[in-house]
C-alpha positions as a Python dict, from the first residue, in 0.01 Angstrom:
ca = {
    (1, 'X'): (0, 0, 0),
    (2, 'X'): (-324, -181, -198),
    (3, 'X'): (-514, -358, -125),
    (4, 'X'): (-356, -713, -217),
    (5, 'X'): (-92, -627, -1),
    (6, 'X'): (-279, -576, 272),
    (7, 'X'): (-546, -914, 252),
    (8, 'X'): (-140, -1049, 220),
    (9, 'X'): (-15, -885, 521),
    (10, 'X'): (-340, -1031, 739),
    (11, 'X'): (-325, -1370, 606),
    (12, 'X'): (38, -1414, 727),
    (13, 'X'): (-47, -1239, 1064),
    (14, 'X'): (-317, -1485, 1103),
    (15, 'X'): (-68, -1769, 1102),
    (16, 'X'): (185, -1646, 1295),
    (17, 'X'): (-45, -1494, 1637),
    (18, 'X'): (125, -1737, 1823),
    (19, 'X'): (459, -1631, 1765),
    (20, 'X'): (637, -1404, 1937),
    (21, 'X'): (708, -1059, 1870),
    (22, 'X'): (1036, -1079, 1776),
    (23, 'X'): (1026, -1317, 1518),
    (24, 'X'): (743, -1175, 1388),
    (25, 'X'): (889, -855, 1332),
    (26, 'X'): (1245, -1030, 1204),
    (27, 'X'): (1010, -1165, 949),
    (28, 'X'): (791, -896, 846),
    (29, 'X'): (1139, -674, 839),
    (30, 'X'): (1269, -988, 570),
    (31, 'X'): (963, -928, 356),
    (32, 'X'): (986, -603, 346),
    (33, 'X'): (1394, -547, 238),
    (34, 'X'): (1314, -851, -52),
    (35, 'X'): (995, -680, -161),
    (36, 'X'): (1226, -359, -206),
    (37, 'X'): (1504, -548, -363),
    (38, 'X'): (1289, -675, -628),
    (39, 'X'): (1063, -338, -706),
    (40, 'X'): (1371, -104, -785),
    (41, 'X'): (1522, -379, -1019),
    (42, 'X'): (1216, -386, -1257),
    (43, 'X'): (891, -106, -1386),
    (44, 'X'): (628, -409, -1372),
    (45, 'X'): (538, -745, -1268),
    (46, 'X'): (787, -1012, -1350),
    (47, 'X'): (807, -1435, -1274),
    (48, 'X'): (1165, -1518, -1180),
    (49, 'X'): (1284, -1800, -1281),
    (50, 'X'): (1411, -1910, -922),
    (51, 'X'): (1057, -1845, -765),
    (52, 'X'): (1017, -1545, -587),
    (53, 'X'): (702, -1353, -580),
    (54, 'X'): (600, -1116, -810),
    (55, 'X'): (652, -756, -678),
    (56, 'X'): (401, -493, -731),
    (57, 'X'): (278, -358, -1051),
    (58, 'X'): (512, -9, -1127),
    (59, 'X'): (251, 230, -1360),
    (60, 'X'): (345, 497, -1587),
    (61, 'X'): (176, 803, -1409),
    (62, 'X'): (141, 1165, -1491),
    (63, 'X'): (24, 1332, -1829),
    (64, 'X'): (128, 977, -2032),
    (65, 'X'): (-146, 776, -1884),
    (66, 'X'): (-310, 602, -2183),
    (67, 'X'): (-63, 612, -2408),
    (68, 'X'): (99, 270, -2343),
    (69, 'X'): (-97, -90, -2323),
    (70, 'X'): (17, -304, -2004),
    (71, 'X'): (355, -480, -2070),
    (72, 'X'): (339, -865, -2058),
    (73, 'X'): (530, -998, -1762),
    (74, 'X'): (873, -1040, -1776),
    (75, 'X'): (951, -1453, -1765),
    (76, 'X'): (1349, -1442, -1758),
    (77, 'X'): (1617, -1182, -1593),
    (78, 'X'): (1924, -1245, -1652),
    (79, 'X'): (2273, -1024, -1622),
    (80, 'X'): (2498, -879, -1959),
    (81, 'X'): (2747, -1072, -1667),
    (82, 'X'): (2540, -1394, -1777),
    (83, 'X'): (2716, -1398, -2069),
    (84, 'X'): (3055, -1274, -2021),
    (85, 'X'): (3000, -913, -2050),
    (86, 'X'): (3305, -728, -1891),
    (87, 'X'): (3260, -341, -1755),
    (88, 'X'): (3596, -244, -1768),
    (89, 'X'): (3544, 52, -2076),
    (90, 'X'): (3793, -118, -2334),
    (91, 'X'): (3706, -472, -2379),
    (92, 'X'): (3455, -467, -2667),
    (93, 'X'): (3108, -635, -2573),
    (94, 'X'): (2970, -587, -2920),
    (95, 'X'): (2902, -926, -2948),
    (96, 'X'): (2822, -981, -2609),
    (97, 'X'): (2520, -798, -2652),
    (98, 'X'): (2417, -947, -2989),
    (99, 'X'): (2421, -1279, -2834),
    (100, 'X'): (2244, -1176, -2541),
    (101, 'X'): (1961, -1083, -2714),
    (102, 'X'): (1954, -1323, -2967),
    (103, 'X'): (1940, -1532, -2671),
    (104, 'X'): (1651, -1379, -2506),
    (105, 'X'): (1451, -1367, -2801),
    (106, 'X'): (1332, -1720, -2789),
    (107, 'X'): (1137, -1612, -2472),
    (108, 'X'): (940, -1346, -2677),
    (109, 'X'): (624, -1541, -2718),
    (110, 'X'): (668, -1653, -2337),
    (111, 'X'): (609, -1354, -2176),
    (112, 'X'): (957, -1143, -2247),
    (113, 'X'): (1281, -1095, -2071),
    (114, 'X'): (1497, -856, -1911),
    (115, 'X'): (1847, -766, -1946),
    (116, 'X'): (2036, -625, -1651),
    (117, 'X'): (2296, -382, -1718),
    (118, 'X'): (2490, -410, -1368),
    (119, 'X'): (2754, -119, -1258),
    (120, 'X'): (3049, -37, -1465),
    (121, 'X'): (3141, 96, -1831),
    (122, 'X'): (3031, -165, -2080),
    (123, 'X'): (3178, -111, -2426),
    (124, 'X'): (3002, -220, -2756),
    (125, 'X'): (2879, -129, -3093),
    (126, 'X'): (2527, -121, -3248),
    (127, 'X'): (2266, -401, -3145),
    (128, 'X'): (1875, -441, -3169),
    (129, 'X'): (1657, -510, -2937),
    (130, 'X'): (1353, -758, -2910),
    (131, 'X'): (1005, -758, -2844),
    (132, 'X'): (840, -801, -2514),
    (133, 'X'): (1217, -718, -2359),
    (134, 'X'): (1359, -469, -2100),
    (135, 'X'): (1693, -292, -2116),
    (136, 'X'): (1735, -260, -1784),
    (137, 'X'): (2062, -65, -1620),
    (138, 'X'): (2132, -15, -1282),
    (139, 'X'): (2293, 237, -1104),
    (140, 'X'): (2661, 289, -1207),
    (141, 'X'): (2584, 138, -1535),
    (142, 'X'): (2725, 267, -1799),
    (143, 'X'): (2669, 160, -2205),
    (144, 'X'): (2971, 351, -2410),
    (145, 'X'): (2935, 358, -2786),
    (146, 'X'): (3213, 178, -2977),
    (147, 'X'): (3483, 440, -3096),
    (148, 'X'): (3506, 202, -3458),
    (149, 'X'): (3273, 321, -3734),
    (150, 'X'): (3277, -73, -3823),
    (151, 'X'): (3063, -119, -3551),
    (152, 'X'): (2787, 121, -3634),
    (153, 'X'): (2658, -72, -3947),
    (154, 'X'): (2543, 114, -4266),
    (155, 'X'): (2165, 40, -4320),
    (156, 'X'): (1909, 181, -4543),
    (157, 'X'): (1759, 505, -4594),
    (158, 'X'): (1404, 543, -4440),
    (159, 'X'): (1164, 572, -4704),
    (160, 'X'): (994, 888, -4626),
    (161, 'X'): (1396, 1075, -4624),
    (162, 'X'): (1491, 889, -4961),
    (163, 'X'): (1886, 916, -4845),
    (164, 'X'): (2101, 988, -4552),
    (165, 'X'): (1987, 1311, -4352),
    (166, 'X'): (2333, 1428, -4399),
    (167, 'X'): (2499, 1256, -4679),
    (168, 'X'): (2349, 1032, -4981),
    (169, 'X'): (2313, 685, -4964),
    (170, 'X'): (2225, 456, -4641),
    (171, 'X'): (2349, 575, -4310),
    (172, 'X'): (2481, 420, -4022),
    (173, 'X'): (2246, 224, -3752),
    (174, 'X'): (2176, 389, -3423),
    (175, 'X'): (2378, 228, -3132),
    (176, 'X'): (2042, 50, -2977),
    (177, 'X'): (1808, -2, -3249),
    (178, 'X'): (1498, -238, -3360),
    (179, 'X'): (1260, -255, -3589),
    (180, 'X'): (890, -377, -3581),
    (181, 'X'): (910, -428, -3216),
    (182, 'X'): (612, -418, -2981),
    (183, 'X'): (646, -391, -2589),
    (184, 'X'): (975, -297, -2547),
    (185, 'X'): (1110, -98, -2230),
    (186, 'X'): (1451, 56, -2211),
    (187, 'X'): (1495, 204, -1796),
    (188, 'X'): (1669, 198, -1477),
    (189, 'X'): (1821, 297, -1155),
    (190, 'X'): (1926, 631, -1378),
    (191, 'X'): (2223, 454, -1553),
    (192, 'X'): (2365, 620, -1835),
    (193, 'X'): (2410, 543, -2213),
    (194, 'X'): (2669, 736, -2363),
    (195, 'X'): (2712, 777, -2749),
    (196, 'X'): (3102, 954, -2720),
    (197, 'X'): (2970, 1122, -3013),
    (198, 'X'): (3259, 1350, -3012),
    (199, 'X'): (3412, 1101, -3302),
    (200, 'X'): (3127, 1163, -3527),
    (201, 'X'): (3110, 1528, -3473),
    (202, 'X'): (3480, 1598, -3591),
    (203, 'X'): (3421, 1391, -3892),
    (204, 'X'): (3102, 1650, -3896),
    (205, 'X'): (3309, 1927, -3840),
    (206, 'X'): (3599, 1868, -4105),
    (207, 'X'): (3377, 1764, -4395),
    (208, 'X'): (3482, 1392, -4386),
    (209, 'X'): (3135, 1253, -4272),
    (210, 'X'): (3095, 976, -4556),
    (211, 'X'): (2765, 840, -4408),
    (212, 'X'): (2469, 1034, -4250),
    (213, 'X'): (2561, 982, -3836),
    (214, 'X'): (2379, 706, -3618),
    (215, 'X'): (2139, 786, -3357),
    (216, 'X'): (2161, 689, -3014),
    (217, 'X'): (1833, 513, -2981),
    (218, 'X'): (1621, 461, -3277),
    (219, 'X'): (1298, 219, -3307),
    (220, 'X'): (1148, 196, -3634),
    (221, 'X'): (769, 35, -3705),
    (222, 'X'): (758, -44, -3305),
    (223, 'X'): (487, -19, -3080),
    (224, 'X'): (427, 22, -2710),
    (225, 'X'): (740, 170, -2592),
    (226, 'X'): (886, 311, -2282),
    (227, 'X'): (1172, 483, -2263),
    (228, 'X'): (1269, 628, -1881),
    (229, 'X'): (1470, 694, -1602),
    (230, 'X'): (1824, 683, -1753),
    (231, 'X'): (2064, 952, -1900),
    (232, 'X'): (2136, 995, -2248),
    (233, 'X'): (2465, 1106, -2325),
    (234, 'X'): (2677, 1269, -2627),
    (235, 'X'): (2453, 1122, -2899),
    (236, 'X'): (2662, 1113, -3252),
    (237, 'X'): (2295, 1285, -3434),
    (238, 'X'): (1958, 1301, -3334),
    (239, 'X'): (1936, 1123, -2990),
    (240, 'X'): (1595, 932, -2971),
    (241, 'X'): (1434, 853, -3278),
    (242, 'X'): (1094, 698, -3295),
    (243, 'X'): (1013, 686, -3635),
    (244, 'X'): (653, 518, -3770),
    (245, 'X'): (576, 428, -3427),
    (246, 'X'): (285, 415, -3187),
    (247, 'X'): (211, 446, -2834),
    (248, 'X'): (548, 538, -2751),
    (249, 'X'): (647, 713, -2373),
    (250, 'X'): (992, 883, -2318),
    (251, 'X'): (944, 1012, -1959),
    (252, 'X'): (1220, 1136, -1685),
    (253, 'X'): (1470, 1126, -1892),
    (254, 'X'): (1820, 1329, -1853),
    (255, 'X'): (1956, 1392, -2238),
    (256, 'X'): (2291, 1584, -2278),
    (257, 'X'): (2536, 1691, -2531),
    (258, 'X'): (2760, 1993, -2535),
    (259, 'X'): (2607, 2290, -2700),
    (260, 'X'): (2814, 2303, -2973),
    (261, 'X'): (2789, 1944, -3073),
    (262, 'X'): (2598, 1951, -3410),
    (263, 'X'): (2254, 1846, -3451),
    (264, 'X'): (2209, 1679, -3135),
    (265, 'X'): (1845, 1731, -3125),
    (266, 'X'): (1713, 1569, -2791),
    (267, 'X'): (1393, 1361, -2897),
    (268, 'X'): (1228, 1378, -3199),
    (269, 'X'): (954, 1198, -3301),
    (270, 'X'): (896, 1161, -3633),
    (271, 'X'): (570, 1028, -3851),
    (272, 'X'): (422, 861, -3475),
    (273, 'X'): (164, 883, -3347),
    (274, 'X'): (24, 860, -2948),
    (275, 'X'): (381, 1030, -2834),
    (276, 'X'): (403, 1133, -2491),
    (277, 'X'): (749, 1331, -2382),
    (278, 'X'): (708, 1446, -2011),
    (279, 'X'): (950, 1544, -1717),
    (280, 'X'): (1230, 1560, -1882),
    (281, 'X'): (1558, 1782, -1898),
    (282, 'X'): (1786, 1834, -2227),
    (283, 'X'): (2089, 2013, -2325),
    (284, 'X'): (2180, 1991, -2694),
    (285, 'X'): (2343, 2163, -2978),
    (286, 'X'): (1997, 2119, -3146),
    (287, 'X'): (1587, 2129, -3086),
    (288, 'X'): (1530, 2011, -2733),
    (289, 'X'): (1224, 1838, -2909),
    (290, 'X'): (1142, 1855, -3272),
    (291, 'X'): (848, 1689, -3414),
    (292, 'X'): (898, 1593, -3785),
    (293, 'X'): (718, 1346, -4053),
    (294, 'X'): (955, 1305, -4360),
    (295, 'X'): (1161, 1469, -4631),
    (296, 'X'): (983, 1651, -4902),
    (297, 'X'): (884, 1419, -5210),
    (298, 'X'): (957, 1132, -4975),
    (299, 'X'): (718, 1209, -4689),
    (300, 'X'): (450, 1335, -4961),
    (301, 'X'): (503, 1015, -5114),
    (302, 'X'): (494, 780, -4767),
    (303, 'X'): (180, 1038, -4591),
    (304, 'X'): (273, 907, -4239),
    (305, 'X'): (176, 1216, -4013),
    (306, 'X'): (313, 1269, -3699),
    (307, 'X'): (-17, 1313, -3458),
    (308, 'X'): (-136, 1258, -3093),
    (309, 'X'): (175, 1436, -2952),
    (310, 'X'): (243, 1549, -2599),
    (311, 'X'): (514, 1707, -2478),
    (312, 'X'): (546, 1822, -2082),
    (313, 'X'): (732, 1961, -1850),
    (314, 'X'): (1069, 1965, -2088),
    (315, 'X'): (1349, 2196, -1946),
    (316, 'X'): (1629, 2274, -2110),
    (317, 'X'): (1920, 2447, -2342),
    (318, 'X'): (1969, 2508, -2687),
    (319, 'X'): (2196, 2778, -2797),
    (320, 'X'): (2162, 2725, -3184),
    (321, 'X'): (1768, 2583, -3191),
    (322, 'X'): (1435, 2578, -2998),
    (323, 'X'): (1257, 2413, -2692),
    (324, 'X'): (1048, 2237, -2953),
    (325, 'X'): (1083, 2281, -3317),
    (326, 'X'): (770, 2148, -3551),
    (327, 'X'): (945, 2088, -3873),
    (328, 'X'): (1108, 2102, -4075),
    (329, 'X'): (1056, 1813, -4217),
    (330, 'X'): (699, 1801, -4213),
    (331, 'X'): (596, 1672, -4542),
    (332, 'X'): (356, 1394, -4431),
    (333, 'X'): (169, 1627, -4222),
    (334, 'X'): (189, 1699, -3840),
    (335, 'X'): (-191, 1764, -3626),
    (336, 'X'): (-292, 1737, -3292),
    (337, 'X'): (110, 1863, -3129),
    (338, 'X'): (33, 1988, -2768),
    (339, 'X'): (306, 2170, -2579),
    (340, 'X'): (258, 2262, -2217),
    (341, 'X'): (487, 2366, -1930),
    (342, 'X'): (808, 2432, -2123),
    (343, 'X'): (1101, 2568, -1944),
    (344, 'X'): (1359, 2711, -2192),
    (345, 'X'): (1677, 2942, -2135),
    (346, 'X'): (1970, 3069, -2324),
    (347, 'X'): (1852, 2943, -2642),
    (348, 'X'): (1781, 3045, -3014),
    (349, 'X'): (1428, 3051, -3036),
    (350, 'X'): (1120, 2897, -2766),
    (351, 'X'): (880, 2733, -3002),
    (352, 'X'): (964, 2726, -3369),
    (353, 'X'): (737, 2632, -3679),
    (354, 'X'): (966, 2532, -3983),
    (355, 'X'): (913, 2451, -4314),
    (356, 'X'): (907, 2577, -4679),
    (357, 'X'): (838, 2537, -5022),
    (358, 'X'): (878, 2187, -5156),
    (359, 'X'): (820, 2037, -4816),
    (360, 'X'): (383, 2026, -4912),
    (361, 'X'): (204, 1839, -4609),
    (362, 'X'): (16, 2009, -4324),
    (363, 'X'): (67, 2150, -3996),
    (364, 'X'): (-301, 2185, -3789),
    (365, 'X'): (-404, 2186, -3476),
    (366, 'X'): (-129, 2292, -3271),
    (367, 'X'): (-172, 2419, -2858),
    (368, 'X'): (151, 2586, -2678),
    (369, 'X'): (80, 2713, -2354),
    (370, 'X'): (242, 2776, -2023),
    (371, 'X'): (578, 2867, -2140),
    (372, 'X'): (877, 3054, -1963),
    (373, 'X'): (1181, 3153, -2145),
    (374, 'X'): (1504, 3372, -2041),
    (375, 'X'): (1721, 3497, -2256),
    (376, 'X'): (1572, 3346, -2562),
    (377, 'X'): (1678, 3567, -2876),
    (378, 'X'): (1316, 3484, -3016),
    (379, 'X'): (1053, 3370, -2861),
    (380, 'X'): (802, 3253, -3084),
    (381, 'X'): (935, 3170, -3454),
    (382, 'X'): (789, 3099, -3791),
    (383, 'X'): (975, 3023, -4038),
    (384, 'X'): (1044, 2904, -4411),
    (385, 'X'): (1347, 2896, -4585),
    (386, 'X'): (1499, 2614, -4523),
    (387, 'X'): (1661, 2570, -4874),
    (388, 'X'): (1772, 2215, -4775),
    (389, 'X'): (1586, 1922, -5053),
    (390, 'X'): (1712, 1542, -5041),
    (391, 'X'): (1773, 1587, -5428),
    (392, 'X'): (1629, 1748, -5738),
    (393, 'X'): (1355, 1600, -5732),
    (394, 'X'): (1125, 1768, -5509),
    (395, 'X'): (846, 1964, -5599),
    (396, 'X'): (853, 2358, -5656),
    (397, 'X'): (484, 2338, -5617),
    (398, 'X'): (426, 2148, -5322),
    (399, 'X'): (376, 2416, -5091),
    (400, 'X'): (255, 2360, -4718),
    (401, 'X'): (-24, 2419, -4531),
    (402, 'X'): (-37, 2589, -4173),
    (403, 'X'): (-349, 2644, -3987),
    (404, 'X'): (-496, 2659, -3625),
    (405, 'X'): (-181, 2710, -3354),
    (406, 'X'): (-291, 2801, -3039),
    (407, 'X'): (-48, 3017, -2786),
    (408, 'X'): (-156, 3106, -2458),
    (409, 'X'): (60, 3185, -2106),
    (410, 'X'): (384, 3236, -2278),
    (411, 'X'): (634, 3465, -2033),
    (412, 'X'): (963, 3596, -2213),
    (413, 'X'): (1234, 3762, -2018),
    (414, 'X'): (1488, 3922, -2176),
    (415, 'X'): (1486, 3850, -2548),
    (416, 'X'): (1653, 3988, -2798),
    (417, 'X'): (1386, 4009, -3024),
    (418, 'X'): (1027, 4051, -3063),
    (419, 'X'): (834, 3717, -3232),
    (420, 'X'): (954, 3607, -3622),
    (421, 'X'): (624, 3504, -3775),
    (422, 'X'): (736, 3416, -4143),
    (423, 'X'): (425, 3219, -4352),
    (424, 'X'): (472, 3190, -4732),
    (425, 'X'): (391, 3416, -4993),
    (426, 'X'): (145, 3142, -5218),
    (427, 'X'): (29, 2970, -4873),
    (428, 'X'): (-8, 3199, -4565),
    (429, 'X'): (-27, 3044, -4210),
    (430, 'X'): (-354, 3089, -4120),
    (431, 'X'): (-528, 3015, -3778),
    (432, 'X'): (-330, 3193, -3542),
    (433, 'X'): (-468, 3284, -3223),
    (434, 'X'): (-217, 3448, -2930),
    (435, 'X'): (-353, 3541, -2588),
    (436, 'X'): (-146, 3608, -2292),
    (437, 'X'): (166, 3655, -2429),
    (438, 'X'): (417, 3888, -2212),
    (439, 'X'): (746, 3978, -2369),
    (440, 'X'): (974, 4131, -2101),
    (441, 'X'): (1303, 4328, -2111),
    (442, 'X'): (1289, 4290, -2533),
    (443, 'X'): (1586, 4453, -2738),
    (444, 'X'): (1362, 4517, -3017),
    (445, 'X'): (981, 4533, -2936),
    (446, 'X'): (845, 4526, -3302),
    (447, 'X'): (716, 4202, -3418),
    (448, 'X'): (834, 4077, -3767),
    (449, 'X'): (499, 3914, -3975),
    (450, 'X'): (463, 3811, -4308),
    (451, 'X'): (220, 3587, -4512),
    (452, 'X'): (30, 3516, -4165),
    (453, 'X'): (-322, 3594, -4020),
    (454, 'X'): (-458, 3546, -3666),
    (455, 'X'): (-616, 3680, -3341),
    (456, 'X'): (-520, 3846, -3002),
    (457, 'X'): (-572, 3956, -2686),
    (458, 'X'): (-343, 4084, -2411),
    (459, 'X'): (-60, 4017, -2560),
    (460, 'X'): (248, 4290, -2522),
    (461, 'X'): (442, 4447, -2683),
    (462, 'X'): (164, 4493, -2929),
    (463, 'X'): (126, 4270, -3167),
    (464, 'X'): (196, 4306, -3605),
    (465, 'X'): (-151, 4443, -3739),
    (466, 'X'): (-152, 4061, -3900),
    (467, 'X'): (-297, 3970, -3553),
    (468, 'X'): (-493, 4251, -3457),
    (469, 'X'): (-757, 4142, -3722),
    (470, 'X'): (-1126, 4148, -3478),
    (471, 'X'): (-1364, 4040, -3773),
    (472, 'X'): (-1397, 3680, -3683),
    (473, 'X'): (-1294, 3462, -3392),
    (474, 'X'): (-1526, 3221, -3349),
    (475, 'X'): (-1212, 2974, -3419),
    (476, 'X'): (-979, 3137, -3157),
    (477, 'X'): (-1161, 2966, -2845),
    (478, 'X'): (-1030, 3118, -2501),
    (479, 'X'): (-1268, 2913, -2284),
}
């Protein structure tokens, strides 16, 4: 309790001494269930429109202090029941939604509003958000994604892709969406939003995918964004997508897809900057996290680096990809990525570099430590050769840079293989420096490097003669 609550807890003792005990306590009791009622319906100080008082102030704590600006306070809550939203799972409230919003966008400039998502399955298409809003669903609330393609709209290509991800041309909108939104929160009582991507992934599957597949959440140009407390679910691509953003949180968050669904890459953050990902568990038929910055020709062209980037305490599943994947779409440069207390099992690789000729841009200044994997095939990957381009038009020459990644406190048990560590012939990755690194149970002990040079120490198995190089390493700090 603070210290506002307290001065407020004397001042109404001081008016009530000459009550009696019972009351007193009938009232304090009162206080207490309403203050409750009001603080697990909403992350920060709101003025309701029928009066109440203003509960306390709900802060973003952990490793993602700093990374988000106070939210203005919320002037108007009002229900998806408000107007005429119905749960049931098949009547559409596509339009529902849009009008909701639309609504609640005149009180932008007047302090913001919040949405309530009460329980039950609440059908509906595509929609965008507002600034200075709050998604806000409560428990047993669940948002399904329309089953129509109609309702996932076809929109342009970003700028720094030059097409579809998957398929030329525009692609279709994510199922919550905005663009150039600032102070925007989407939360809860650990309600659910559930893509049913399975549509999207048979279209996938039997080659009839006309336009690259919508994201589940996706904010473009937006700033100061909080994204917590809810499960993600069965996301038709890529499942949040902050793309030139700033200051953006996604914190305790539950994000699932069967393994096999394709490209269902948990979070991926993508030419941001100020990113914190912490606390949260994913299982996806793609990167847990991947950290990308645009498409070859298109990102050289746009030079929007992903930077500022923390991701912590991430546990998870991948059978095809990584824990967290840097690339590979990397071409406006990537710096300052750092990677602690990773938890990753039963997966492809733990930590992954990717990119390859054509793809020019940077990737610097990356720290990985305190990682535990089991039964990962490969540890720690490298690699180039990803042969994928958005057209002819990319550049044979733009080749990319890789220097200073930092891995420390990495524990493998069980892997199949010993680390991949693939630079490129005309641009080695340069800058790498291992230290305690302990590869357990390994099928194959012998580490495969090319086209890379680096530093270590007590790292087993032994390390490719790459990394055994002692002349300098005044860059390979172990303080």
């Amino acid at each position: 309790m603070d210290c506002g609550k307290q001065n407020h807890g004397s001042a109404i003792m001081g008016k009530v001494t000459r009550l009696s005990w019972s009351p007193l306590l009938l009232l304090i009791t009162l206080i207490l269930i309403l203050s409750f009622q009001i603080t697990t319906r909403t992350i920060y100080p709101i003025r309701l429109m029928s009066g109440l008082s203003e509960p306390e102030v709900s802060e973003v704590v952990g490793s993602c202090v700093g990374f988000l600006r106070e939210f203005p306070r919320r002037e108007v809550i009002m229900s998806i029941k408000d107007f005429g939203g119905v749960g049931d799972g098949k009547t559409s409230n596509t339009d529902t939604f849009r009008r909701a919003i639309l609504y609640m966008q005149r009180f932008g400039d007047k302090g913001g509003s919040q949405l309530n998502v009460p329980k039950g399955r609440w059908l509906t298409g595509s929609f965008n958000l507002t600034s200075n809003f709050t998604l806000f669903l409560e428990e047993g609330a669940v948002i399904l994604g329309s089953q129509d393609p109609k309702e996932w709209p076809i929109i342009e290509p970003l700028p720094s892709y030059g097409r579809g991800r998957e398929r030329l041309g525009g692609r279709h909108i994510s199922l919550i969406h905005g663009n150039g939104l600032s102070n925007v929160v989407i939360t809860g009582d650990n309600g659910t939003i559930d893509g049913q991507g399975k549509m999207w992934w048979e279209l996938w599957w039997n080659r009839t995918l006309v336009h690259t597949r919508g994201h589940l959440v996706e904010l473009m140009n937006s700033h100061n964004i909080l994204i917590s407390n809810l499960t993600f679910r069965n996301s038709p691509f890529w499942t949040i997508h902050p793309v030139y953003c700033s200051n953006v949180v996604v914190k305790d968050m539950t994000i699932l897809a069967p393994l096999n669904a394709p490209n269902t890459d948990g979070i991926d953050p993508d030419s941001s900057t100020n990113v914190c990902i912490e606390d949260c568990y994913i299982e996806s038929g793609d990167d847990l996290v991947a950290v990308k910055s645009g498409w070859d020709q298109y990102g050289i062209k746009m030079a929007h680096p992903s930077s500022n980037i923390l991701v912590k305490r991430v546990a998870g599943t991948t059978p095809t990809c990584s824990g967290v994947g840097i690339g590979s779409e990397m071409s406006g440069g990537i710096f300052n990525v750092t990677i602690e207390d990773l938890h990753v099992w039963d997966s492809a690789a733990g930590v992954r570099i990717k990119t390859d000729k054509g793809r020019g841009g940077y990737i610097s200044n990356i720290t990985i430590s305190n990682i535990t994997m089991e039964r990962v095939k490969i540890p720690i990957r490298f690699s180039r050769g990803s042969n994928d381009h958005p057209d002819e038009g990319w550049d044979r020459n733009a080749i990319p840079v890789v220097k200073g990644v930092s891995i420390s406190n990495i524990v493998s048990l069980n892997s199949t293989k010993a680390p991949v560590l693939q630079g490129i012939k005309d641009a080695p990755f340069g800058g790498i420096c291992m230290k305690n690194v302990t590869l357990i149970g390994l099928a194959s002990a012998s580490w495969h490097c090319e086209f890379i040079s680096g530093f270590a120490k007590d790292v087993f198995p032994m390390p490719c003669p790459q990394l055994q190089n002692n002349a300098s390493t005044s860059w390979c700090s172990y303080s």
